[in-house]
Amino acid sequence: MPATAVIDAVLDRSLVLGYTRIGPALRRRWWPADPAPGSMRGRRVVVTGATSGIGEAISVSLAELGATVHLLGRSADKVTRYAERLRQAVPGADVVEEVCDIGDLDAVRAWCADLLERVDVLHGLVHNAGAMPPERSETPQGHEIALAAHVLGPHLITELLLPALGAATTSGGSSVVFMASGGMYGAGLRGTEDEIEFRDGTYDGVQAYARTKRMQVVLADAWARRLRGGGVRVESMHPGWVATPGVTESLPRFSKVMGPLLRDARGGADTAVWLVATRPESSGSHHFWHDRALRPTTFGWQRDQDAGTVERFLAYVSTATGTSASW
Ligand SMILES: NC(=O)c1ccc[n+]([C@@H]2O[C@H](COP(=O)([O-])OP(=O)(O)OC[C@H]3O[C@@H](n4cnc5c(N)ncnc54)[C@H](OP(=O)(O)O)[C@@H]3O)[C@@H](O)[C@H]2O)c1
């Protein structure tokens, strides 16, 4: 194993060194090349949660590379404001404003149908939107909110936009990226409906966040398996620890203690932009990235979730979203 791979793995396992701004400061000496300038020209990408932190930074970087960026948020005012900020940051940027609450499955269906009327080909879909609701609450369809925003909504969007993502095959292919979290290492997958929906009366915001982020990683691997060999690649990733409005609001103590060491939003956005712009090969069974390298989905002392739990989880996602159950 090359020395850089060993150092990289040590950074990763130490958490603090790998996840903070120290990680990319060291890794950029050996990580793969940046996307070429202009490499996203003529390509179209949807970024969810683009009205804050990492999502805004992903949108700016993709626009700088020449992409048409569909900036999606749930507040129309905020979307307009962030689209304007992007146009100022990247003069000449091609930005399209999209409004949808991705946790509301009816809104997702309506928005996807509308987008497909306007767009034939999509080269990238970044499922970046995320939240850490402190109390359990439900969407109009009766799903717990973190589950709906991190898992059910992104799954339904992926399924409904597949025709446009598949149509990119003749123009370099497309990439779907799920923005998970390193927090998922602390959570296992659960397979019963009550556990998946957090109906067992023990809701905890941080745990629900971590568990739904674990679900994203499992879901992305399942999508990658389903679409293997075609023109649509599906990956998941984590951004490290990043200074964003979301972190300041949801984890104020962590934000204060780690403050100077946190990455800036661009540092958190880097791997998502690199994945969409360069479409690296990942042929194994896991597709979980951080700092431009594949990472384990469990640490040594943990076990991968068993096949039966994965099967029950995927079956629930299909049923809850009314989508294909052929995994
Ligand atoms: N920052 C970190 O250290 C860190 C670490 C690990 C993973 N992540 C992940 O990275 C992603 C971005 O995080 P961030 O730190 O940039 O968070 P943030 O500052 O809170 O931004 C989250 C974005 O998601 C949007 N959003 C939330 N729920 C939505 C919904 N139902 N429909 C549409 N948009 C919705 C928010 O819109 P509003 O502005 O309208 O609320 C906002 O634009 C998240 O998935 C997060 O889990 C972040």
mmCIF file of C-alpha atoms in Angstrom, residues 132-282:
data_model
loop_
_atom_site.group_PDB
_atom_site.id
_atom_site.type_symbol
_atom_site.label_atom_id
_atom_site.label_comp_id
_atom_site.label_asym_id
_atom_site.label_seq_id
_atom_site.Cartn_x
_atom_site.Cartn_y
_atom_site.Cartn_z
ATOM 1 C CA MET A 132 -31.809 17.714 11.916
ATOM 2 C CA PRO A 133 -35.336 18.223 13.299
ATOM 3 C CA PRO A 134 -35.115 18.281 17.130
ATOM 4 C CA GLU A 135 -38.667 16.937 17.583
ATOM 5 C CA ARG A 136 -40.431 14.190 15.649
ATOM 6 C CA SER A 137 -42.988 15.529 13.196
ATOM 7 C CA GLU A 138 -44.638 14.263 10.048
ATOM 8 C CA THR A 139 -45.056 15.316 6.434
ATOM 9 C CA PRO A 140 -48.515 15.637 4.811
ATOM 10 C CA GLN A 141 -48.180 11.967 3.802
ATOM 11 C CA GLY A 142 -47.518 10.897 7.407
ATOM 12 C CA HIS A 143 -43.782 10.210 7.140
ATOM 13 C CA GLU A 144 -41.243 11.317 9.729
ATOM 14 C CA ILE A 145 -39.594 14.468 8.397
ATOM 15 C CA ALA A 146 -35.867 13.496 8.408
ATOM 16 C CA LEU A 147 -36.748 10.184 6.738
ATOM 17 C CA ALA A 148 -38.829 11.970 4.123
ATOM 18 C CA ALA A 149 -36.260 14.698 3.361
ATOM 19 C CA HIS A 150 -33.161 12.459 3.380
ATOM 20 C CA VAL A 151 -34.519 9.212 1.970
ATOM 21 C CA LEU A 152 -38.067 9.044 0.581
ATOM 22 C CA GLY A 153 -38.038 12.367 -1.308
ATOM 23 C CA PRO A 154 -34.575 11.872 -2.856
ATOM 24 C CA HIS A 155 -35.489 8.287 -3.793
ATOM 25 C CA LEU A 156 -38.694 9.399 -5.506
ATOM 26 C CA ILE A 157 -36.897 12.240 -7.312
ATOM 27 C CA THR A 158 -34.241 9.804 -8.558
ATOM 28 C CA GLU A 159 -36.877 7.385 -9.826
ATOM 29 C CA LEU A 160 -39.003 10.063 -11.517
ATOM 30 C CA LEU A 161 -36.035 11.848 -13.130
ATOM 31 C CA LEU A 162 -34.472 8.615 -14.449
ATOM 32 C CA PRO A 163 -35.650 9.271 -18.013
ATOM 33 C CA ALA A 164 -33.717 12.574 -18.110
ATOM 34 C CA LEU A 165 -30.699 11.112 -16.276
ATOM 35 C CA GLY A 166 -30.662 8.131 -18.660
ATOM 36 C CA ALA A 167 -30.909 10.458 -21.667
ATOM 37 C CA ALA A 168 -27.456 11.817 -20.764
ATOM 38 C CA THR A 169 -25.880 8.485 -21.736
ATOM 39 C CA THR A 170 -25.118 9.773 -25.228
ATOM 40 C CA SER A 171 -23.526 12.971 -23.867
ATOM 41 C CA GLY A 172 -21.083 11.631 -21.269
ATOM 42 C CA GLY A 173 -23.520 10.076 -18.773
ATOM 43 C CA SER A 174 -24.967 11.372 -15.522
ATOM 44 C CA SER A 175 -24.268 11.177 -11.783
ATOM 45 C CA VAL A 176 -26.550 11.088 -8.777
ATOM 46 C CA VAL A 177 -24.923 11.998 -5.454
ATOM 47 C CA PHE A 178 -26.474 11.522 -2.003
ATOM 48 C CA MET A 179 -24.931 13.893 0.582
ATOM 49 C CA ALA A 180 -24.796 11.638 3.642
ATOM 50 C CA SER A 181 -22.782 12.271 6.793
ATOM 51 C CA GLY A 182 -19.909 10.765 8.766
ATOM 52 C CA GLY A 183 -22.513 10.683 11.559
ATOM 53 C CA MET A 184 -23.918 7.580 9.843
ATOM 54 C CA TYR A 185 -20.983 5.538 11.216
ATOM 55 C CA GLY A 186 -22.666 5.729 14.619
ATOM 56 C CA ALA A 187 -25.999 4.316 13.396
ATOM 57 C CA GLY A 188 -27.084 0.962 12.067
ATOM 58 C CA LEU A 189 -29.812 0.212 9.555
ATOM 59 C CA ARG A 190 -33.186 -0.863 10.972
ATOM 60 C CA GLY A 191 -35.715 -2.866 9.026
ATOM 61 C CA THR A 192 -39.182 -2.591 10.619
ATOM 62 C CA GLU A 193 -41.604 0.126 9.564
ATOM 63 C CA ASP A 194 -41.882 1.518 13.130
ATOM 64 C CA GLU A 195 -38.096 1.761 13.414
ATOM 65 C CA ILE A 196 -37.714 3.332 9.973
ATOM 66 C CA GLU A 197 -40.440 5.897 10.742
ATOM 67 C CA PHE A 198 -39.216 6.454 14.353
ATOM 68 C CA ARG A 199 -42.643 5.513 15.727
ATOM 69 C CA ASP A 200 -41.254 3.657 18.755
ATOM 70 C CA GLY A 201 -41.508 6.735 21.024
ATOM 71 C CA THR A 202 -37.755 7.207 21.429
ATOM 72 C CA TYR A 203 -37.189 9.895 18.803
ATOM 73 C CA ASP A 204 -33.918 11.748 19.154
ATOM 74 C CA GLY A 205 -32.934 14.359 16.543
ATOM 75 C CA VAL A 206 -29.243 13.439 16.346
ATOM 76 C CA GLN A 207 -29.980 9.687 16.172
ATOM 77 C CA ALA A 208 -32.713 10.156 13.563
ATOM 78 C CA TYR A 209 -30.300 12.250 11.511
ATOM 79 C CA ALA A 210 -27.542 9.623 11.752
ATOM 80 C CA ARG A 211 -29.885 6.735 10.958
ATOM 81 C CA THR A 212 -31.428 8.420 7.929
ATOM 82 C CA LYS A 213 -27.905 9.262 6.710
ATOM 83 C CA ARG A 214 -27.035 5.533 7.038
ATOM 84 C CA MET A 215 -30.181 4.815 5.009
ATOM 85 C CA GLN A 216 -28.931 7.191 2.274
ATOM 86 C CA VAL A 217 -25.674 5.239 1.995
ATOM 87 C CA VAL A 218 -27.515 1.909 1.748
ATOM 88 C CA LEU A 219 -30.003 3.365 -0.745
ATOM 89 C CA ALA A 220 -27.254 4.814 -2.957
ATOM 90 C CA ASP A 221 -25.488 1.429 -3.042
ATOM 91 C CA ALA A 222 -28.785 -0.233 -4.017
ATOM 92 C CA TRP A 223 -29.372 2.297 -6.797
ATOM 93 C CA ALA A 224 -25.786 1.819 -8.032
ATOM 94 C CA ARG A 225 -26.405 -1.951 -8.174
ATOM 95 C CA ARG A 226 -29.709 -1.488 -9.970
ATOM 96 C CA LEU A 227 -28.267 0.827 -12.619
ATOM 97 C CA ARG A 228 -24.828 -0.810 -12.968
ATOM 98 C CA GLY A 229 -23.485 -0.851 -16.527
ATOM 99 C CA GLY A 230 -25.773 1.962 -17.750
ATOM 100 C CA GLY A 231 -25.021 5.649 -18.144
ATOM 101 C CA VAL A 232 -26.293 6.710 -14.698
ATOM 102 C CA ARG A 233 -23.838 6.468 -11.779
ATOM 103 C CA VAL A 234 -25.042 6.712 -8.184
ATOM 104 C CA GLU A 235 -22.754 7.584 -5.276
ATOM 105 C CA SER A 236 -22.989 8.722 -1.681
ATOM 106 C CA MET A 237 -20.462 10.806 0.214
ATOM 107 C CA HIS A 238 -19.846 12.778 3.372
ATOM 108 C CA PRO A 239 -18.490 16.322 3.385
ATOM 109 C CA GLY A 240 -16.482 16.264 6.633
ATOM 110 C CA TRP A 241 -17.248 18.864 9.308
ATOM 111 C CA VAL A 242 -18.249 22.099 7.657
ATOM 112 C CA ALA A 243 -19.096 25.577 8.971
ATOM 113 C CA THR A 244 -22.637 26.193 7.672
ATOM 114 C CA PRO A 245 -25.829 27.806 8.989
ATOM 115 C CA GLY A 246 -27.210 24.289 9.536
ATOM 116 C CA VAL A 247 -24.342 23.277 11.845
ATOM 117 C CA THR A 248 -24.426 26.553 13.782
ATOM 118 C CA GLU A 249 -28.159 26.141 14.345
ATOM 119 C CA SER A 250 -28.417 22.401 15.026
ATOM 120 C CA LEU A 251 -25.082 21.795 16.797
ATOM 121 C CA PRO A 252 -24.146 25.144 18.430
ATOM 122 C CA ARG A 253 -21.734 23.639 20.968
ATOM 123 C CA PHE A 254 -19.930 21.513 18.382
ATOM 124 C CA SER A 255 -19.786 24.546 16.111
ATOM 125 C CA LYS A 256 -18.252 26.703 18.848
ATOM 126 C CA VAL A 257 -15.676 24.139 20.011
ATOM 127 C CA MET A 258 -14.585 23.052 16.524
ATOM 128 C CA GLY A 259 -15.040 26.522 14.955
ATOM 129 C CA PRO A 260 -11.568 27.322 13.617
ATOM 130 C CA LEU A 261 -11.008 23.751 12.444
ATOM 131 C CA LEU A 262 -14.241 23.379 10.476
ATOM 132 C CA ARG A 263 -13.999 23.351 6.678
ATOM 133 C CA ASP A 264 -15.513 26.202 4.731
ATOM 134 C CA ALA A 265 -18.542 25.404 2.562
ATOM 135 C CA ARG A 266 -16.375 24.985 -0.522
ATOM 136 C CA GLY A 267 -14.289 22.398 1.323
ATOM 137 C CA GLY A 268 -17.504 20.506 2.114
ATOM 138 C CA ALA A 269 -18.733 20.807 -1.481
ATOM 139 C CA ASP A 270 -15.516 19.629 -3.137
ATOM 140 C CA THR A 271 -16.167 15.880 -3.438
ATOM 141 C CA ALA A 272 -19.736 16.326 -4.720
ATOM 142 C CA VAL A 273 -18.535 18.656 -7.470
ATOM 143 C CA TRP A 274 -15.631 16.337 -8.304
ATOM 144 C CA LEU A 275 -17.969 13.284 -8.459
ATOM 145 C CA VAL A 276 -20.427 14.983 -10.828
ATOM 146 C CA ALA A 277 -17.764 16.588 -13.018
ATOM 147 C CA THR A 278 -15.364 13.635 -13.344
ATOM 148 C CA ARG A 279 -17.614 10.570 -12.829
ATOM 149 C CA PRO A 280 -14.890 8.329 -11.343
ATOM 150 C CA GLU A 281 -15.230 4.530 -11.614
ATOM 151 C CA SER A 282 -16.408 2.722 -8.478
#
